[in-house]
C-alpha positions as a LaTeX table, in Angstrom:
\begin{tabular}{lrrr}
\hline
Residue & $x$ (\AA) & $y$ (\AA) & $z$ (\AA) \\
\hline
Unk1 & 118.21 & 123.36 & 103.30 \\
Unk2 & 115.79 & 121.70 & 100.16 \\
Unk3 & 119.11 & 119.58 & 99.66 \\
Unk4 & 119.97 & 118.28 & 103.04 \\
Unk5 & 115.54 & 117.57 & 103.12 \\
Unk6 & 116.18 & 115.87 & 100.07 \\
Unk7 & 119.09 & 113.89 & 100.69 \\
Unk8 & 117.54 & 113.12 & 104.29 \\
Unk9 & 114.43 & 111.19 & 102.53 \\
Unk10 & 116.34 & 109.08 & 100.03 \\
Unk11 & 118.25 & 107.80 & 102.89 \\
Unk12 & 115.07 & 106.01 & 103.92 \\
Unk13 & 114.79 & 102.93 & 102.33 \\
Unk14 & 111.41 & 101.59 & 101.53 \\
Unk15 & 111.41 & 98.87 & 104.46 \\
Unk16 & 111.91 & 101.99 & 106.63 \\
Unk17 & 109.29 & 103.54 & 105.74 \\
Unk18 & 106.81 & 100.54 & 105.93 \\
Unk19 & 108.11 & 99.99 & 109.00 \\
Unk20 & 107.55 & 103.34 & 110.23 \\
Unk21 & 104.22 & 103.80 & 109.34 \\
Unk22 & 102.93 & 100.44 & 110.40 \\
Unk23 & 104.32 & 101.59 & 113.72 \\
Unk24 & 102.57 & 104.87 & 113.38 \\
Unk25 & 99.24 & 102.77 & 112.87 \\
Unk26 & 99.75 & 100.71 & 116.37 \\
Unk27 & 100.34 & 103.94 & 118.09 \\
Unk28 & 97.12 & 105.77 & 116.40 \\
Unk29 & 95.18 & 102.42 & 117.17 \\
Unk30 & 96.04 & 100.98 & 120.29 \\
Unk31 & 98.05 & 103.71 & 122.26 \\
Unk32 & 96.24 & 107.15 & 121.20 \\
Unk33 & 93.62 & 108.18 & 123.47 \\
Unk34 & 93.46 & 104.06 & 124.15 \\
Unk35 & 90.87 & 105.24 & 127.44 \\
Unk36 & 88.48 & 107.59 & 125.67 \\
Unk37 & 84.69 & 107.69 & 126.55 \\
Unk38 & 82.99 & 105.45 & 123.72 \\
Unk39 & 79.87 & 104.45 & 125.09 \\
Unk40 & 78.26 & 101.54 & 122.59 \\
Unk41 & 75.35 & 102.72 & 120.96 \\
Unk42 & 71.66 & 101.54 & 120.73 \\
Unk43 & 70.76 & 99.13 & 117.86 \\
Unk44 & 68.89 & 100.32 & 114.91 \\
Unk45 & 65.38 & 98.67 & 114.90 \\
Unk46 & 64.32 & 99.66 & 111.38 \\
Unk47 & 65.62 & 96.45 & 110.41 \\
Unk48 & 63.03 & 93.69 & 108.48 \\
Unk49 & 62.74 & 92.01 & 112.05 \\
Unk50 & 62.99 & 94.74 & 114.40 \\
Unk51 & 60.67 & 97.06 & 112.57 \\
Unk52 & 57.47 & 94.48 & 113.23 \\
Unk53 & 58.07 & 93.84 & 116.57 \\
Unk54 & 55.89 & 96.09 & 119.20 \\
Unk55 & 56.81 & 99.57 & 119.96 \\
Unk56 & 57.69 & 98.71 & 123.90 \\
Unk57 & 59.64 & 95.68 & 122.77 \\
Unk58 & 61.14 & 97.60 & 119.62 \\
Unk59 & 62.76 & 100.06 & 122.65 \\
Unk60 & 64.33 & 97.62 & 124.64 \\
Unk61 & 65.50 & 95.43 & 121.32 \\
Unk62 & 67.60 & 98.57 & 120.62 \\
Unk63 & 69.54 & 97.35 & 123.46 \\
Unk64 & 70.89 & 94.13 & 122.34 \\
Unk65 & 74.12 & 94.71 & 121.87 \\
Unk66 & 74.91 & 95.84 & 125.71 \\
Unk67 & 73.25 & 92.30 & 126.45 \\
Unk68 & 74.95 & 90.44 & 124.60 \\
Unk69 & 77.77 & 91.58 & 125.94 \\
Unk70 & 76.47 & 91.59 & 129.74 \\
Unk71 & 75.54 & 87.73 & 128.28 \\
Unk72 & 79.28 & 87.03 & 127.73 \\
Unk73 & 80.39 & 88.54 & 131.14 \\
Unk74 & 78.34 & 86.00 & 132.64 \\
Unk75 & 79.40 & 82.95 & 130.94 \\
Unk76 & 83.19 & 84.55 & 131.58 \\
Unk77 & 82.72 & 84.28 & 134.87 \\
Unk78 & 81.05 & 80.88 & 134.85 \\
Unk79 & 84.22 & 79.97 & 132.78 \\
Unk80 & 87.13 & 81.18 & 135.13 \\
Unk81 & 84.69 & 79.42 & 138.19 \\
Unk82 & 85.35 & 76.17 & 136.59 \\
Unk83 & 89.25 & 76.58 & 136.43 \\
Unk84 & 89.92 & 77.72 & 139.80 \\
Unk85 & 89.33 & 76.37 & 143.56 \\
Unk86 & 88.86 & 78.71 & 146.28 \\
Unk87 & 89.31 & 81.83 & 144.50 \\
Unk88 & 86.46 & 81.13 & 142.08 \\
Unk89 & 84.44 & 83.89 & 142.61 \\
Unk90 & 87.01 & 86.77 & 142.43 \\
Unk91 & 89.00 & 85.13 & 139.46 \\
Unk92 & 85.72 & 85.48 & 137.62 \\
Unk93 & 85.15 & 89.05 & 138.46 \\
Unk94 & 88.46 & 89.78 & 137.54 \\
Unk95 & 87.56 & 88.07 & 133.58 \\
Unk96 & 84.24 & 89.62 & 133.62 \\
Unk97 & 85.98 & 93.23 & 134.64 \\
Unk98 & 87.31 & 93.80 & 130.37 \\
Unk99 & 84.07 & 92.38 & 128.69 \\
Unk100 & 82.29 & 94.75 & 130.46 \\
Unk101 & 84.29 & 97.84 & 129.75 \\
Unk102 & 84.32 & 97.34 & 126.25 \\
Unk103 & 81.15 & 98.82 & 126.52 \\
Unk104 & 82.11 & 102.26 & 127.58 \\
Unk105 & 86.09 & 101.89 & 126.70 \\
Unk106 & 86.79 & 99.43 & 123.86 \\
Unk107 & 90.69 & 99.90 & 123.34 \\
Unk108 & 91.31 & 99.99 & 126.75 \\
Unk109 & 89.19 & 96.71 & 127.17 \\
Unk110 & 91.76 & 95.54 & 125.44 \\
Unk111 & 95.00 & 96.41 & 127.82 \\
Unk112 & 92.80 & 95.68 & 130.81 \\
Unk113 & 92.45 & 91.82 & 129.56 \\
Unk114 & 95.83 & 91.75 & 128.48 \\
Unk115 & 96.98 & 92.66 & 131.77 \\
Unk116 & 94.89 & 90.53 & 133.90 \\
Unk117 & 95.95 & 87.19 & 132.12 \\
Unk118 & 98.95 & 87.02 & 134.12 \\
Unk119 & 97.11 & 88.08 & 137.44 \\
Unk120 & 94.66 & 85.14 & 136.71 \\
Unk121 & 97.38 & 82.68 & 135.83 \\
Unk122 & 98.92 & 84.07 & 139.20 \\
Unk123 & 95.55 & 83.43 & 140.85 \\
Unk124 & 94.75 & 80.01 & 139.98 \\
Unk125 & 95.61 & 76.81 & 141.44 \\
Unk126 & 97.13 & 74.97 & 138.72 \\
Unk127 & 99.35 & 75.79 & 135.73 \\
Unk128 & 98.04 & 72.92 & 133.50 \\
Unk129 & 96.83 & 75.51 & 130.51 \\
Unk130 & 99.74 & 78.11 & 130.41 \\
Unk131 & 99.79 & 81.04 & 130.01 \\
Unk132 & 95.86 & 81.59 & 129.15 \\
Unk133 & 93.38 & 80.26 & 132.20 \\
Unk134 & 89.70 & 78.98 & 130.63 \\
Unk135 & 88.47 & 82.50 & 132.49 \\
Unk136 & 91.25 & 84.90 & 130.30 \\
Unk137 & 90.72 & 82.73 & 127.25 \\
Unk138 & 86.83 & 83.67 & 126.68 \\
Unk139 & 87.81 & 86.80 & 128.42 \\
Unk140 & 90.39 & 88.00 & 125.69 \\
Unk141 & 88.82 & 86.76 & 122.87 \\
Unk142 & 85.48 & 87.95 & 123.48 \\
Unk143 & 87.27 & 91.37 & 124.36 \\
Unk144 & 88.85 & 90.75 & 121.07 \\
Unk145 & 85.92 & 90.17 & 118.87 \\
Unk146 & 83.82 & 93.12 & 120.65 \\
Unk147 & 86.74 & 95.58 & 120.17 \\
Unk148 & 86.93 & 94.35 & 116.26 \\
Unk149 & 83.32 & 94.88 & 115.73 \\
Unk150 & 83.75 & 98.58 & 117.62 \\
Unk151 & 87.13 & 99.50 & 115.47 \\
Unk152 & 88.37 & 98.61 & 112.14 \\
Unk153 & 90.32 & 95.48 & 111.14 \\
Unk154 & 93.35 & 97.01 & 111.19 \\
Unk155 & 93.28 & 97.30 & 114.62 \\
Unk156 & 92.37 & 93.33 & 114.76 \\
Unk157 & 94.87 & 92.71 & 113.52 \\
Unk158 & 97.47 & 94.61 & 115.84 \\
Unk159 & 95.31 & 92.89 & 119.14 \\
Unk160 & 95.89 & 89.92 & 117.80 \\
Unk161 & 99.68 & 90.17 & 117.38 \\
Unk162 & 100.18 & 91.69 & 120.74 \\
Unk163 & 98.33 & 88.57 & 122.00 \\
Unk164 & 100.74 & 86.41 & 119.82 \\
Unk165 & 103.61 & 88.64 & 120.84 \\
Unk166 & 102.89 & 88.09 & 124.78 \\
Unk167 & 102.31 & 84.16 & 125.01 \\
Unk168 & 105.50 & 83.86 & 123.09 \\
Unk169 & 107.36 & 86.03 & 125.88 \\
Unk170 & 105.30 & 84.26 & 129.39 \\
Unk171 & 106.98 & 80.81 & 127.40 \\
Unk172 & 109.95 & 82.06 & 126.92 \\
Unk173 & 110.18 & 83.64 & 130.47 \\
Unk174 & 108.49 & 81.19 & 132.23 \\
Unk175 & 109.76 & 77.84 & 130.48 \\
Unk176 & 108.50 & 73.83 & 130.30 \\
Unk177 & 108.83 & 73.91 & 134.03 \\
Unk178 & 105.67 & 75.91 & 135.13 \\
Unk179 & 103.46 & 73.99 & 133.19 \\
Unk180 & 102.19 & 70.53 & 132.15 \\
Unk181 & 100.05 & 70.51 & 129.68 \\
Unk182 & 102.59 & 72.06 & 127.02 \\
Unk183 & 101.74 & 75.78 & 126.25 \\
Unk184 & 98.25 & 76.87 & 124.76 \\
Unk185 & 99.21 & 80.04 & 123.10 \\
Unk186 & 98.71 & 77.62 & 119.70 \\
Unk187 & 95.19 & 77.15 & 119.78 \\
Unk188 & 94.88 & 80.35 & 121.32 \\
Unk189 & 95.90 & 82.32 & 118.42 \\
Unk190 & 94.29 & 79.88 & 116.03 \\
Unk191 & 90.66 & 80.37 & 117.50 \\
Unk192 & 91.66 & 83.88 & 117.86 \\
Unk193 & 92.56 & 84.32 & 114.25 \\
Unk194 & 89.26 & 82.53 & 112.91 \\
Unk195 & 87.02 & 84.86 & 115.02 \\
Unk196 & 89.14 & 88.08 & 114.26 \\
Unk197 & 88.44 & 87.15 & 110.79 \\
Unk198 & 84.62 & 86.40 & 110.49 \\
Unk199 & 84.47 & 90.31 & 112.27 \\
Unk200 & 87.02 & 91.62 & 109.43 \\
Unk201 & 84.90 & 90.05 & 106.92 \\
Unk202 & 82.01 & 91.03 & 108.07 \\
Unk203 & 83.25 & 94.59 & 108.78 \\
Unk204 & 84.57 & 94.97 & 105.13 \\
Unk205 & 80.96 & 93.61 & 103.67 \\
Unk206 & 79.26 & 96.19 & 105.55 \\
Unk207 & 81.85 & 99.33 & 104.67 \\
Unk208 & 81.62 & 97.47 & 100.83 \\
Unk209 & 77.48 & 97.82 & 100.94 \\
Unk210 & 77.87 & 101.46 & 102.60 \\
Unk211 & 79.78 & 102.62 & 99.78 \\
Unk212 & 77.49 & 100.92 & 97.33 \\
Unk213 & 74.87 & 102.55 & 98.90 \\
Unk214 & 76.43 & 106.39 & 98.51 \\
Unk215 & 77.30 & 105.64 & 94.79 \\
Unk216 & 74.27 & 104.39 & 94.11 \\
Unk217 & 72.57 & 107.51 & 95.99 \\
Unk218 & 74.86 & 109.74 & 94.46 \\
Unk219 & 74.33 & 108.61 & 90.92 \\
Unk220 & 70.91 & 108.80 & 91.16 \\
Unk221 & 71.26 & 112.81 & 92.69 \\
Unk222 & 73.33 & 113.45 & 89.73 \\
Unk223 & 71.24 & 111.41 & 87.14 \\
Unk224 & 68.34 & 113.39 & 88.44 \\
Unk225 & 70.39 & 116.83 & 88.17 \\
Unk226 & 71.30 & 116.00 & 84.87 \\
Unk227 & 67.27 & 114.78 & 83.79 \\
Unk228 & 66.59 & 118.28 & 84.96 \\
Unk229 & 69.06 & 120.65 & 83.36 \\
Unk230 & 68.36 & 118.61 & 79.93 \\
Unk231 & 65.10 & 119.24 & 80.31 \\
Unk232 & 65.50 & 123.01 & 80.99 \\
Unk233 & 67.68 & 123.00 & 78.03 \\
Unk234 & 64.64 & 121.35 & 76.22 \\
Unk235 & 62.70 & 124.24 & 77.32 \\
Unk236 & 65.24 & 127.00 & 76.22 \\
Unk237 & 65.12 & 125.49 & 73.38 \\
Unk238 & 61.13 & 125.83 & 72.32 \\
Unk239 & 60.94 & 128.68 & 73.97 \\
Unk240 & 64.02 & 130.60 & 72.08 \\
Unk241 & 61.20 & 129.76 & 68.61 \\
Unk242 & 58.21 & 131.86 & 70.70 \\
Unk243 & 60.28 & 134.39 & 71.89 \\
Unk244 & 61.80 & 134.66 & 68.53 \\
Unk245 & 58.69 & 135.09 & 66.46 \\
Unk246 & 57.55 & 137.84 & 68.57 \\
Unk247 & 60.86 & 139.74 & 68.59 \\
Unk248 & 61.37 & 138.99 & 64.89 \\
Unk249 & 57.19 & 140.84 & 64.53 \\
Unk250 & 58.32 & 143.43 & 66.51 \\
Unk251 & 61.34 & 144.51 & 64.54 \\
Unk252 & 59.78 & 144.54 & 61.55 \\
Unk253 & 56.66 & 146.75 & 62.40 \\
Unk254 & 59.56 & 148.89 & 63.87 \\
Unk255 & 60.68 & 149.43 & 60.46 \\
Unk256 & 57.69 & 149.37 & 58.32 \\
Unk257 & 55.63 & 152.12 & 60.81 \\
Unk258 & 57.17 & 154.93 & 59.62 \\
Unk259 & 56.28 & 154.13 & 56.02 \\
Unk260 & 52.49 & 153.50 & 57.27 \\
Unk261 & 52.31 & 157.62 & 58.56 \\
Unk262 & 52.43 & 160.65 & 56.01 \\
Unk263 & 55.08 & 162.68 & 56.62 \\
Unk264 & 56.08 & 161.51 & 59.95 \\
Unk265 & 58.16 & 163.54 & 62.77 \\
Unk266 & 61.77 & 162.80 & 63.09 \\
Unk267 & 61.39 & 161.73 & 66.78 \\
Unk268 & 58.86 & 159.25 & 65.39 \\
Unk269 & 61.29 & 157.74 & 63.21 \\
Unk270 & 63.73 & 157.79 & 65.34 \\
Unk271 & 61.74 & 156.17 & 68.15 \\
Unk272 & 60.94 & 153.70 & 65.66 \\
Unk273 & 64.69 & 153.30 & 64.81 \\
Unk274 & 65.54 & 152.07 & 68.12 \\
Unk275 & 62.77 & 149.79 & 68.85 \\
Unk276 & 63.96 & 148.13 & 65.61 \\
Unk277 & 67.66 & 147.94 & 67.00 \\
Unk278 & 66.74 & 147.08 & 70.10 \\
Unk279 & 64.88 & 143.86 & 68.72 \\
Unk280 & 67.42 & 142.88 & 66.93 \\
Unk281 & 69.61 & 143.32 & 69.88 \\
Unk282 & 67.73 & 141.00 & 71.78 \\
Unk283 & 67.26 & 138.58 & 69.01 \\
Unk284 & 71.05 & 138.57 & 68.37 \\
Unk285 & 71.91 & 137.83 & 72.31 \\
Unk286 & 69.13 & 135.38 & 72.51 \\
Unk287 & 70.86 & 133.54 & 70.20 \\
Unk288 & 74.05 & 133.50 & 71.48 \\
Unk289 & 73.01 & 132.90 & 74.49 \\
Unk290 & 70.92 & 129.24 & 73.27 \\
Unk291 & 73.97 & 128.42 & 71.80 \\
Unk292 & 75.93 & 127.68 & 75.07 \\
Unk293 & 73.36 & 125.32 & 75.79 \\
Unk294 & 72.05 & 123.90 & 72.39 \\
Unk295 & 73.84 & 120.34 & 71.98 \\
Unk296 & 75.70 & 120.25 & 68.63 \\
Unk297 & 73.91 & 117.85 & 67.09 \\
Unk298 & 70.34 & 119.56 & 67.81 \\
Unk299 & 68.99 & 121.02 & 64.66 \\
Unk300 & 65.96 & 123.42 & 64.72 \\
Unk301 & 62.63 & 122.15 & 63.96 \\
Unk302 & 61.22 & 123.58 & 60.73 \\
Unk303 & 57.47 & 123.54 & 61.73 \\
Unk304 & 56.29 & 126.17 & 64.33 \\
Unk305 & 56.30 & 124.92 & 67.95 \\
Unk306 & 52.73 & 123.10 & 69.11 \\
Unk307 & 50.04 & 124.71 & 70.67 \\
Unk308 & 46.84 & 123.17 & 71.70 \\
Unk309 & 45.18 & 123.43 & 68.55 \\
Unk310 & 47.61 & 120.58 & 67.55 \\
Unk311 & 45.77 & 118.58 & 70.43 \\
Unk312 & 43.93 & 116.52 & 68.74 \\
Unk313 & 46.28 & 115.15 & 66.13 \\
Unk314 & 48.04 & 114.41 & 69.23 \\
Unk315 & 45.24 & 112.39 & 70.53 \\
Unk316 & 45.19 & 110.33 & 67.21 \\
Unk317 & 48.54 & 109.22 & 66.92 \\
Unk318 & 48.10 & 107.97 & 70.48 \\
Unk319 & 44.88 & 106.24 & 69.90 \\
Unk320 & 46.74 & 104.31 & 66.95 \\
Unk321 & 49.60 & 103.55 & 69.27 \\
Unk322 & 46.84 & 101.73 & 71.68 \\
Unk323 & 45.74 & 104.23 & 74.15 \\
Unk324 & 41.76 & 104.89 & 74.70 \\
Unk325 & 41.86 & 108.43 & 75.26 \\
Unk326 & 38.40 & 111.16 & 75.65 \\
Unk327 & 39.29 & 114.99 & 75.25 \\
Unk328 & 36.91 & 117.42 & 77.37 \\
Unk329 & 36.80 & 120.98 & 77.44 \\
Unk330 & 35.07 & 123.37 & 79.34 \\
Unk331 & 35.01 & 126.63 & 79.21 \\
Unk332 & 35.64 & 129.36 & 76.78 \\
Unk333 & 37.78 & 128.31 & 73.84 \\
Unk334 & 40.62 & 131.41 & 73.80 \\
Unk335 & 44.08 & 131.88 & 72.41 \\
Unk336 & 46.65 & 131.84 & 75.06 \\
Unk337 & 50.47 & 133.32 & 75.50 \\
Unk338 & 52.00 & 130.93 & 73.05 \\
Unk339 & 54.64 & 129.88 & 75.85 \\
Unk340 & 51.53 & 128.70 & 77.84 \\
Unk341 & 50.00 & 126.82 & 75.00 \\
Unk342 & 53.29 & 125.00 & 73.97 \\
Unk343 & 53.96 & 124.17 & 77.63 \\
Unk344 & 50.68 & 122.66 & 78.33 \\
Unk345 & 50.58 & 120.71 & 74.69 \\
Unk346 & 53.89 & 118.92 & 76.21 \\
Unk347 & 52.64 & 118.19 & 79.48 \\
Unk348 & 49.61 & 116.33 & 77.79 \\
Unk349 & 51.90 & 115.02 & 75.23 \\
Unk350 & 54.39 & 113.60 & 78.68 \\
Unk351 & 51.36 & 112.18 & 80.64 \\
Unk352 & 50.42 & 110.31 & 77.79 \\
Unk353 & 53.70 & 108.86 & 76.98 \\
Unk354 & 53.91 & 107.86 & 80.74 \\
Unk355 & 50.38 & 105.80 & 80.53 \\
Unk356 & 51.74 & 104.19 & 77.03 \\
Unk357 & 54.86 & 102.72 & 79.11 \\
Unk358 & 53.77 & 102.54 & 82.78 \\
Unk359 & 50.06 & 101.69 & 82.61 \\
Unk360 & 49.38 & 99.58 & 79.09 \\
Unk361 & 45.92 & 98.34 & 77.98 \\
Unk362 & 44.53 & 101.21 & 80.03 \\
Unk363 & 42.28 & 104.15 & 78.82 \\
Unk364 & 43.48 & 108.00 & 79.79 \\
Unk365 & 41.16 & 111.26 & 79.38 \\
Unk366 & 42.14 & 114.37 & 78.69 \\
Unk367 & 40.41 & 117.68 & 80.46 \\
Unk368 & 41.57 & 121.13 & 79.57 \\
Unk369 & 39.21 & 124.00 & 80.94 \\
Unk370 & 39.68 & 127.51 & 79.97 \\
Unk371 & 38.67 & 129.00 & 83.43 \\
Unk372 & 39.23 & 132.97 & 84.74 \\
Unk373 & 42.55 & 133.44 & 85.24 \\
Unk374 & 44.62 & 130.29 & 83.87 \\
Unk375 & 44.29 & 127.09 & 82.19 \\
Unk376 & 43.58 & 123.91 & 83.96 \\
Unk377 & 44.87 & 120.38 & 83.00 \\
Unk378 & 44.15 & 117.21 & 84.00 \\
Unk379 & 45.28 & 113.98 & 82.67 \\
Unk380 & 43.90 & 110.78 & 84.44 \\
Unk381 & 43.97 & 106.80 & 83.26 \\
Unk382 & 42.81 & 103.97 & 84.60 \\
Unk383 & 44.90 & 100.98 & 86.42 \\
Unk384 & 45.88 & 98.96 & 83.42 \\
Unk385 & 43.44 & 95.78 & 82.63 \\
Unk386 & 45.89 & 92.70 & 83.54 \\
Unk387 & 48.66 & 93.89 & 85.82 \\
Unk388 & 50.06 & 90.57 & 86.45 \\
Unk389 & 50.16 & 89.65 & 82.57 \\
Unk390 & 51.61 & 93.09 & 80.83 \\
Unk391 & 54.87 & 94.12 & 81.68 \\
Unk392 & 55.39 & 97.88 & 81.69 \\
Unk393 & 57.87 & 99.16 & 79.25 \\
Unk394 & 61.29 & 100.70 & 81.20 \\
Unk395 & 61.15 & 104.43 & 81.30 \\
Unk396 & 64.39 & 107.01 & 82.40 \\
Unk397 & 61.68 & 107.63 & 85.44 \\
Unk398 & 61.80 & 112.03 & 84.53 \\
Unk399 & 59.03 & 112.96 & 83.09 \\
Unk400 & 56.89 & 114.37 & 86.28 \\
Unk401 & 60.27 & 116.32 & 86.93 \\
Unk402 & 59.77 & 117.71 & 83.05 \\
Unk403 & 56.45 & 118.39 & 83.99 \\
Unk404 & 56.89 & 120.22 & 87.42 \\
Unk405 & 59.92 & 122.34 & 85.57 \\
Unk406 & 57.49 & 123.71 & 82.89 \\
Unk407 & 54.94 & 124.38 & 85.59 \\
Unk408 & 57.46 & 125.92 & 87.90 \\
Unk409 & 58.60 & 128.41 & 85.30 \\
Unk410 & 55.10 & 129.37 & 84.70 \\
Unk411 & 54.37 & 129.95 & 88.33 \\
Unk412 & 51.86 & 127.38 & 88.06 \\
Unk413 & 51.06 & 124.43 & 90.58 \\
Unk414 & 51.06 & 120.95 & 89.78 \\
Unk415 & 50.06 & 117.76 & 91.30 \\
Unk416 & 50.63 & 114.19 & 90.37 \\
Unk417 & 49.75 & 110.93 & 92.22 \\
Unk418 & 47.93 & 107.60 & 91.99 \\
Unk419 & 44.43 & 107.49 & 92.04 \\
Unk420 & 41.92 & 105.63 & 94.48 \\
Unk421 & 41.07 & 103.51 & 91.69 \\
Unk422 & 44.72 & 102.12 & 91.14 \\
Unk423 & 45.49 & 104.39 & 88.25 \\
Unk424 & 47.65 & 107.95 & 87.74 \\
Unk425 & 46.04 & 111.45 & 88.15 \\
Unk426 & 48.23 & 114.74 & 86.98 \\
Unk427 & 46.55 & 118.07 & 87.49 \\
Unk428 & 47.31 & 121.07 & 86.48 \\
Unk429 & 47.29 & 124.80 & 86.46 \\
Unk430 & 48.71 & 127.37 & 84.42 \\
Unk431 & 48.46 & 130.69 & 85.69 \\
Unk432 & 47.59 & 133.38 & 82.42 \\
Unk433 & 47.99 & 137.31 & 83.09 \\
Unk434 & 44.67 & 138.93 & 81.92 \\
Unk435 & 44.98 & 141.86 & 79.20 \\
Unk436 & 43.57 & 144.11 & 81.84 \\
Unk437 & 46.51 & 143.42 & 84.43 \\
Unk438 & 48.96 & 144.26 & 82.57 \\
Unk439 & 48.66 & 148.11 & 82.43 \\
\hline
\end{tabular}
């Protein structure tokens, strides 16, 4: 059976094929379902012109398209009044009939014009323009343009061949005799051709910028998911140092108590014994575990992590870098969980950086108050002196999302914003578990 399904294939030659599926694509575009429901929907009016326009004008702009196209019926039926005698009035209803459908049916616009361009060549007095009447020329081709703008080019492309394909045949069956003029299927499909492709053009620009558009908004999703797990990675990081130290204290007062108590009971040793292995447990998997997400060239700092007793040298090495900056502290002066201290060191340290390359030439102060409960932050600067003059330097645009992901993991709250003034405000609080709590 794989044979004969084999052999069967390979007998297909490659013209075949194209030839099959360009027939497959006529049949999915112009036969499939050619008399569906599409109603045409409302313009957008978020546009640059729509969007200042009034709000009882924006609401009926959104409905430009159907008068446009109620526009062309008209001057259709002006058209096909022109071209005939008597008959004027129903010739033109007959043209009008397809440019108005295309607003509810757009493929079967399409087969409705086709078929009427006989009827109206029937209809009319003369046969000077054969086979297309003035009425079924701006008929068809505004039929045509309308159904392009509604579909895909592809399917252009196939109207406009059928059209080809049927003045060839109402020549051919019809002959020199019927007519005067010579046949107009010539400039027919010429015009055609032109306005088929300004639509495909502008059809493939607009699918072009859409897809620009979802790059562009995907990249910046994933440049944004990757800014944050770096910086959670940063933060594993410091923290593995603080959590380290502690565990590292722990273990060895594990093993030194016993030594510290005359003669102690076995269960104390042994108690003793397994806080000391369970230390080193954790230090050992703590480890491992920052090494999944430690790069490989990331060495380990030799110096201890900062805290905010390393504030002020901070402070200096921004002042020499440019940046007025005041320090204020309320409050009584306490040690804090060293994870709080490091991460609140780092948010100063971030909303400084961001003044130094968003906002230079201005001046920044620095509050920190010890209050009941937490530490508060605030880091504010002023709008920078001359705008116009000083040219910000380029930043990756992630340091409030560093900031917010220290704050978060603290189960803090954070706010950041401009100020009235025209400069930058970022607030914070850190929440810190009193001694009394934690029984």
């Amino acid at each position: 059976m794989l044979y004969v399904t084999e052999t069967t294939s390979k007998a297909h030659s490659p013209e075949f094929r194209l030839a099959a599926d360009a027939l497959r694509g006529l049949r999915q575009d112009l036969f499939h379902n050619a008399f569906d429901y599409r109603p045409l929907p409302r313009m957008r009016v978020d546009g640059p012109l729509t969007r200042r326009l009034p709000g009882r004008l924006r609401d009926h702009a959104a409905w430009t398209p159907h008068a446009l196209i109620a526009v062309a019926a008209l001057f259709t039926l002006v058209a096909a009044g022109a071209d005939t005698g008597g008959g004027a009035l129903p010739i033109g209803l007959i043209c009008a009939a397809p440019v108005l459908l295309t607003m509810v049916r757009p493929v079967g616009a399409f087969w409705v014009s086709m078929a009427i361009t006989p009827v109206v060549a029937v209809l009319s007095d003369g046969w000077a323009e054969w086979p297309w009447m003035a009425g079924s020329v701006v008929s068809h081709l505004t039929v045509l343009m309308v159904v392009a703008v509604r579909t895909r080019p592809r399917t252009a492309a196939w109207m406009w061949l059928l059209t080809g394909a049927y003045g060839l045949v109402a020549e051919a069956a019809f002959g020199p005799t019927y007519y005067y003029d010579g046949s107009n299927t010539g400039p027919m499909m010429v015009v055609s051709a032109f306005a088929l492709l300004v639509v495909s053009v502008w059809h493939i620009r607009r699918e072009a910028a859409q897809e620009v558009t979802a790059q562009q908004t995907e990249t910046a999703q994933e440049r944004s998911r990757r800014t944050l797990l770096e910086e959670r990675t940063t933060i594993a990081r410091e923290l593995h140092d603080v959590v380290a130290h502690h565990m590292s204290v722990v273990a060895i007062q594990a093993e030194a108590a016993p030594y510290r108590v005359e003669n102690p009971p076995p269960e104390l040793e042994r108690a003793f014994a397994t806080i000391r292995e369970n230390a080193v447990a954790a230090l050992t998997e703590l480890r491992r575990v920052l090494g999944v997400v430690r790069a490989e060239d990331y060495e380990a700092p030799d110096a201890p992590q900062p805290t905010l007793a390393d504030l002020d040298a901070l402070l200096a090495n921004v002042r020499d870098a440019g940046l007025s900056v005041q320090k204020t502290v309320t409050g009584a002066v306490r040690e804090l969980p060293q994870g709080v201290e490091l991460s609140a060191y780092r948010i100063v340290q971030e909303a400084l950086s961001n003044t130094l390359r968003h906002a230079p030439g201005a001046s920044a102060k620095v509050e920190i108050g010890y209050v009941l409960g937490g530490l508060g932050l605030r880091v504010v600067n002023t709008p920078p002196p001359a705008p116009a003059l000083v040219k910000p330097s380029p930043g990756a645009g992630h340091g409030v999302t560093g900031m917010r992901e220290r704050v978060s993991m603290l189960n803090g709250e954070m706010t950041a914003g401009p100020t009235d003034e025209g400069g930058y405000e970022v607030a914070v609080f850190l929440p810190v578990q009193l001694v009394g709590d934690e029984a």
